[in-house]
């Protein structure tokens, strides 16, 4: 998975709008990933009978998706842009990040990727930033400030580096997966002129 994600970040840096989708690819009920990776889409209703497939289709095509092996991640900019969306700022970007987990998993790191790179200024860990992380359902809920010097696509990753999803998946092969969630990029235009990719191949 990590190799494919790296290539995806490279493609985004070339200006290609390729949306990420998480699927379990399950062919059997046991030991084949049923429910391990999934994709979340925003919906105007949480009543299954009232979910509109046309709305879901529009949201998917617009990239408004979050991928997860368990954690529920919500990210938006100060002006309300979400995954797949655009924002325009003059240097500083407000980023609202909220992570929730069921009681059988946890996260210990939130990292903001700026144009696919792990900016150390926006790396938050339970070990170094204990006051930022919770132990209840809400694991992380903060407004972050990003100082951007160029146009950038922003992706937030919430990760349980020191835990797995074993408590929920038992003896299946998927039990060793780390709790992880990330979203499709938010494109940020710095100082006007439209969004321009930086063409970084990430080494």
CSV table of C-alpha atoms in Angstrom, one decimal:
chain,number,residue,atom,x,y,z
A,1,UNK,CA,0.0,0.0,0.0
A,2,UNK,CA,2.7,2.5,1.0
A,3,UNK,CA,4.4,2.1,-2.5
A,4,UNK,CA,1.1,2.9,-4.2
A,5,UNK,CA,0.5,5.9,-2.0
A,6,UNK,CA,4.0,7.3,-2.7
A,7,UNK,CA,3.3,7.1,-6.5
A,8,UNK,CA,-0.1,8.8,-5.9
A,9,UNK,CA,1.6,11.7,-4.1
A,10,UNK,CA,4.1,12.0,-7.0
A,11,UNK,CA,1.2,12.1,-9.5
A,12,UNK,CA,-0.5,14.8,-7.4
A,13,UNK,CA,2.7,16.9,-7.6
A,14,UNK,CA,2.6,16.7,-11.4
A,15,UNK,CA,-0.8,18.3,-11.4
A,16,UNK,CA,-2.8,15.1,-12.0
A,17,UNK,CA,-6.2,15.0,-10.1
A,18,UNK,CA,-6.2,11.3,-9.2
A,19,UNK,CA,-8.5,10.6,-6.3
A,20,UNK,CA,-7.6,8.0,-3.6
A,21,UNK,CA,-10.1,5.3,-2.8
A,22,UNK,CA,-9.8,2.7,0.0
A,23,UNK,CA,-11.3,-0.7,-0.5
A,24,UNK,CA,-11.0,-4.1,1.4
A,25,UNK,CA,-10.9,-6.2,-1.8
A,26,UNK,CA,-12.5,-9.0,0.3
A,27,UNK,CA,-13.4,-12.3,-1.5
A,28,UNK,CA,-14.1,-14.2,1.7
A,29,UNK,CA,-15.7,-13.3,5.1
A,30,UNK,CA,-12.6,-14.5,7.1
A,31,UNK,CA,-8.9,-13.6,6.5
A,32,UNK,CA,-9.4,-11.6,3.4
A,33,UNK,CA,-9.9,-8.0,4.6
A,34,UNK,CA,-13.6,-7.6,4.9
A,35,UNK,CA,-14.1,-4.1,6.3
A,36,UNK,CA,-10.4,-3.4,6.8
A,37,UNK,CA,-10.0,-0.5,4.5
A,38,UNK,CA,-13.0,1.7,3.5
A,39,UNK,CA,-13.9,5.0,2.0
A,40,UNK,CA,-16.1,7.6,3.7
A,41,UNK,CA,-18.2,10.1,1.7
A,42,UNK,CA,-20.1,13.1,3.1
A,43,UNK,CA,-23.9,12.8,3.0
A,44,UNK,CA,-26.7,15.3,3.8
A,45,UNK,CA,-28.5,12.5,5.7
A,46,UNK,CA,-27.3,9.8,8.1
A,47,UNK,CA,-30.5,7.8,7.6
A,48,UNK,CA,-29.6,4.9,5.3
A,49,UNK,CA,-33.1,5.1,3.7
A,50,UNK,CA,-32.6,8.7,2.8
A,51,UNK,CA,-29.0,8.6,1.4
A,52,UNK,CA,-29.1,9.9,-2.2
A,53,UNK,CA,-26.9,7.9,-4.6
A,54,UNK,CA,-26.7,10.9,-6.9
A,55,UNK,CA,-25.3,13.0,-4.1
A,56,UNK,CA,-22.8,10.2,-3.3
A,57,UNK,CA,-21.8,10.0,-6.9
A,58,UNK,CA,-21.2,13.8,-7.1
A,59,UNK,CA,-19.1,13.7,-3.9
A,60,UNK,CA,-17.0,10.8,-5.1
A,61,UNK,CA,-16.3,12.5,-8.5
A,62,UNK,CA,-15.3,15.7,-6.7
A,63,UNK,CA,-12.8,13.7,-4.5
A,64,UNK,CA,-14.7,14.4,-1.2
A,65,UNK,CA,-13.5,11.1,0.3
A,66,UNK,CA,-11.6,10.0,3.4
A,67,UNK,CA,-9.9,6.6,3.5
A,68,UNK,CA,-9.6,4.6,6.7
A,69,UNK,CA,-8.7,1.3,8.3
A,70,UNK,CA,-10.6,2.4,11.4
A,71,UNK,CA,-10.1,6.0,12.6
A,72,UNK,CA,-12.7,8.6,11.5
A,73,UNK,CA,-11.0,11.7,10.3
A,74,UNK,CA,-12.5,15.1,9.5
A,75,UNK,CA,-10.5,17.9,7.9
A,76,UNK,CA,-11.5,21.3,6.7
A,77,UNK,CA,-9.9,24.7,6.1
A,78,UNK,CA,-10.9,27.9,7.9
A,79,UNK,CA,-13.2,28.7,5.0
A,80,UNK,CA,-14.8,25.3,4.9
A,81,UNK,CA,-12.9,23.6,2.1
A,82,UNK,CA,-12.8,19.8,2.5
A,83,UNK,CA,-11.1,16.9,0.6
A,84,UNK,CA,-11.0,17.5,-3.1
A,85,UNK,CA,-11.7,21.2,-2.6
A,86,UNK,CA,-9.8,24.5,-3.1
A,87,UNK,CA,-8.9,27.3,-0.9
A,88,UNK,CA,-7.1,30.6,-1.4
A,89,UNK,CA,-4.9,32.1,1.4
A,90,UNK,CA,-2.2,34.7,1.8
A,91,UNK,CA,0.4,32.7,3.5
A,92,UNK,CA,-1.3,31.1,6.6
A,93,UNK,CA,-3.9,28.4,6.3
A,94,UNK,CA,-6.2,27.4,9.1
A,95,UNK,CA,-6.8,23.7,9.2
A,96,UNK,CA,-9.4,22.0,11.4
A,97,UNK,CA,-8.5,18.4,12.2
A,98,UNK,CA,-10.7,16.1,14.3
A,99,UNK,CA,-10.1,12.3,14.8
A,100,UNK,CA,-12.5,9.9,16.5
A,101,UNK,CA,-11.9,6.2,17.2
A,102,UNK,CA,-13.9,3.3,18.4
A,103,UNK,CA,-12.8,1.8,21.7
A,104,UNK,CA,-10.8,-1.0,20.0
A,105,UNK,CA,-8.3,1.2,18.3
A,106,UNK,CA,-6.2,4.3,18.8
A,107,UNK,CA,-4.0,6.9,17.1
A,108,UNK,CA,-0.7,8.4,18.3
A,109,UNK,CA,0.3,10.6,15.4
A,110,UNK,CA,-1.2,13.3,13.2
A,111,UNK,CA,1.0,14.4,10.3
A,112,UNK,CA,0.2,17.1,7.7
A,113,UNK,CA,1.6,16.4,4.3
A,114,UNK,CA,2.4,19.5,2.3
A,115,UNK,CA,2.8,18.7,-1.4
A,116,UNK,CA,3.4,15.1,-0.3
A,117,UNK,CA,6.2,15.8,2.1
A,118,UNK,CA,6.2,15.3,5.9
A,119,UNK,CA,6.8,18.8,7.1
A,120,UNK,CA,8.3,18.4,10.6
A,121,UNK,CA,6.5,21.6,11.8
A,122,UNK,CA,3.2,19.8,11.4
A,123,UNK,CA,4.0,16.5,12.9
A,124,UNK,CA,2.1,15.9,16.1
A,125,UNK,CA,2.7,12.8,18.2
A,126,UNK,CA,1.2,11.5,21.5
A,127,UNK,CA,4.8,11.2,22.9
A,128,UNK,CA,5.8,14.8,22.1
A,129,UNK,CA,2.4,16.5,22.2
A,130,UNK,CA,0.5,14.6,24.9
A,131,UNK,CA,-1.8,17.5,25.7
A,132,UNK,CA,-3.1,17.5,22.1
A,133,UNK,CA,-4.3,13.9,22.2
A,134,UNK,CA,-7.4,12.5,24.0
A,135,UNK,CA,-8.1,9.1,25.4
A,136,UNK,CA,-11.9,9.0,24.8
A,137,UNK,CA,-13.7,8.7,21.5
A,138,UNK,CA,-12.2,12.0,20.3
A,139,UNK,CA,-8.5,11.5,20.0
A,140,UNK,CA,-7.5,14.8,18.4
A,141,UNK,CA,-9.5,18.0,17.8
A,142,UNK,CA,-7.5,21.1,17.0
A,143,UNK,CA,-7.2,24.0,14.6
A,144,UNK,CA,-3.7,24.0,13.1
A,145,UNK,CA,-2.0,26.9,11.4
A,146,UNK,CA,0.1,26.2,8.3
A,147,UNK,CA,2.6,28.8,7.0
A,148,UNK,CA,2.6,28.1,3.2
A,149,UNK,CA,5.2,29.8,1.0
A,150,UNK,CA,3.9,28.2,-2.3
A,151,UNK,CA,0.8,26.6,-3.7
A,152,UNK,CA,0.3,23.3,-2.0
A,153,UNK,CA,-2.0,20.3,-1.8
A,154,UNK,CA,-2.6,19.3,1.8
A,155,UNK,CA,-3.3,15.8,3.2
A,156,UNK,CA,-3.7,15.0,6.9
A,157,UNK,CA,-2.7,11.5,8.0
A,158,UNK,CA,-3.9,10.1,11.4
A,159,UNK,CA,-1.9,7.0,12.4
A,160,UNK,CA,-1.7,4.5,15.2
A,161,UNK,CA,2.0,3.7,14.8
A,162,UNK,CA,2.2,1.8,18.1
A,163,UNK,CA,-1.0,-0.2,17.7
A,164,UNK,CA,-2.9,-2.4,15.3
A,165,UNK,CA,-6.5,-3.2,14.6
A,166,UNK,CA,-6.1,-6.7,16.2
A,167,UNK,CA,-8.7,-6.1,18.8
A,168,UNK,CA,-11.4,-5.8,16.1
A,169,UNK,CA,-10.0,-8.3,13.6
A,170,UNK,CA,-8.7,-11.1,15.9
A,171,UNK,CA,-6.7,-13.7,14.1
A,172,UNK,CA,-7.2,-12.6,10.5
A,173,UNK,CA,-4.2,-11.3,8.5
A,174,UNK,CA,-5.7,-7.8,8.6
A,175,UNK,CA,-5.2,-7.7,12.4
A,176,UNK,CA,-1.6,-6.5,11.9
A,177,UNK,CA,-2.7,-3.3,10.0
A,178,UNK,CA,-2.1,-0.1,11.9
A,179,UNK,CA,-5.1,2.2,12.5
A,180,UNK,CA,-4.8,4.9,9.7
A,181,UNK,CA,-6.9,7.5,8.0
A,182,UNK,CA,-6.2,10.1,5.4
A,183,UNK,CA,-8.1,12.1,2.9
A,184,UNK,CA,-8.0,13.3,-0.7
A,185,UNK,CA,-6.0,16.5,-1.1
A,186,UNK,CA,-7.2,20.0,-0.4
A,187,UNK,CA,-5.6,22.3,-3.0
A,188,UNK,CA,-4.5,25.7,-1.7
A,189,UNK,CA,-3.7,28.7,-3.9
A,190,UNK,CA,-1.2,31.0,-2.1
A,191,UNK,CA,-1.6,34.7,-3.0
A,192,UNK,CA,-3.8,34.2,-6.0
A,193,UNK,CA,-3.1,33.3,-9.6
A,194,UNK,CA,-4.7,29.9,-9.4
A,195,UNK,CA,-3.3,26.6,-8.1
A,196,UNK,CA,0.0,25.5,-9.7
A,197,UNK,CA,1.7,22.1,-8.9
A,198,UNK,CA,5.3,22.1,-7.9
A,199,UNK,CA,6.4,19.1,-10.0
A,200,UNK,CA,8.4,17.6,-7.0
A,201,UNK,CA,9.0,13.9,-7.6
A,202,UNK,CA,9.7,13.4,-3.9
A,203,UNK,CA,13.1,11.9,-4.6
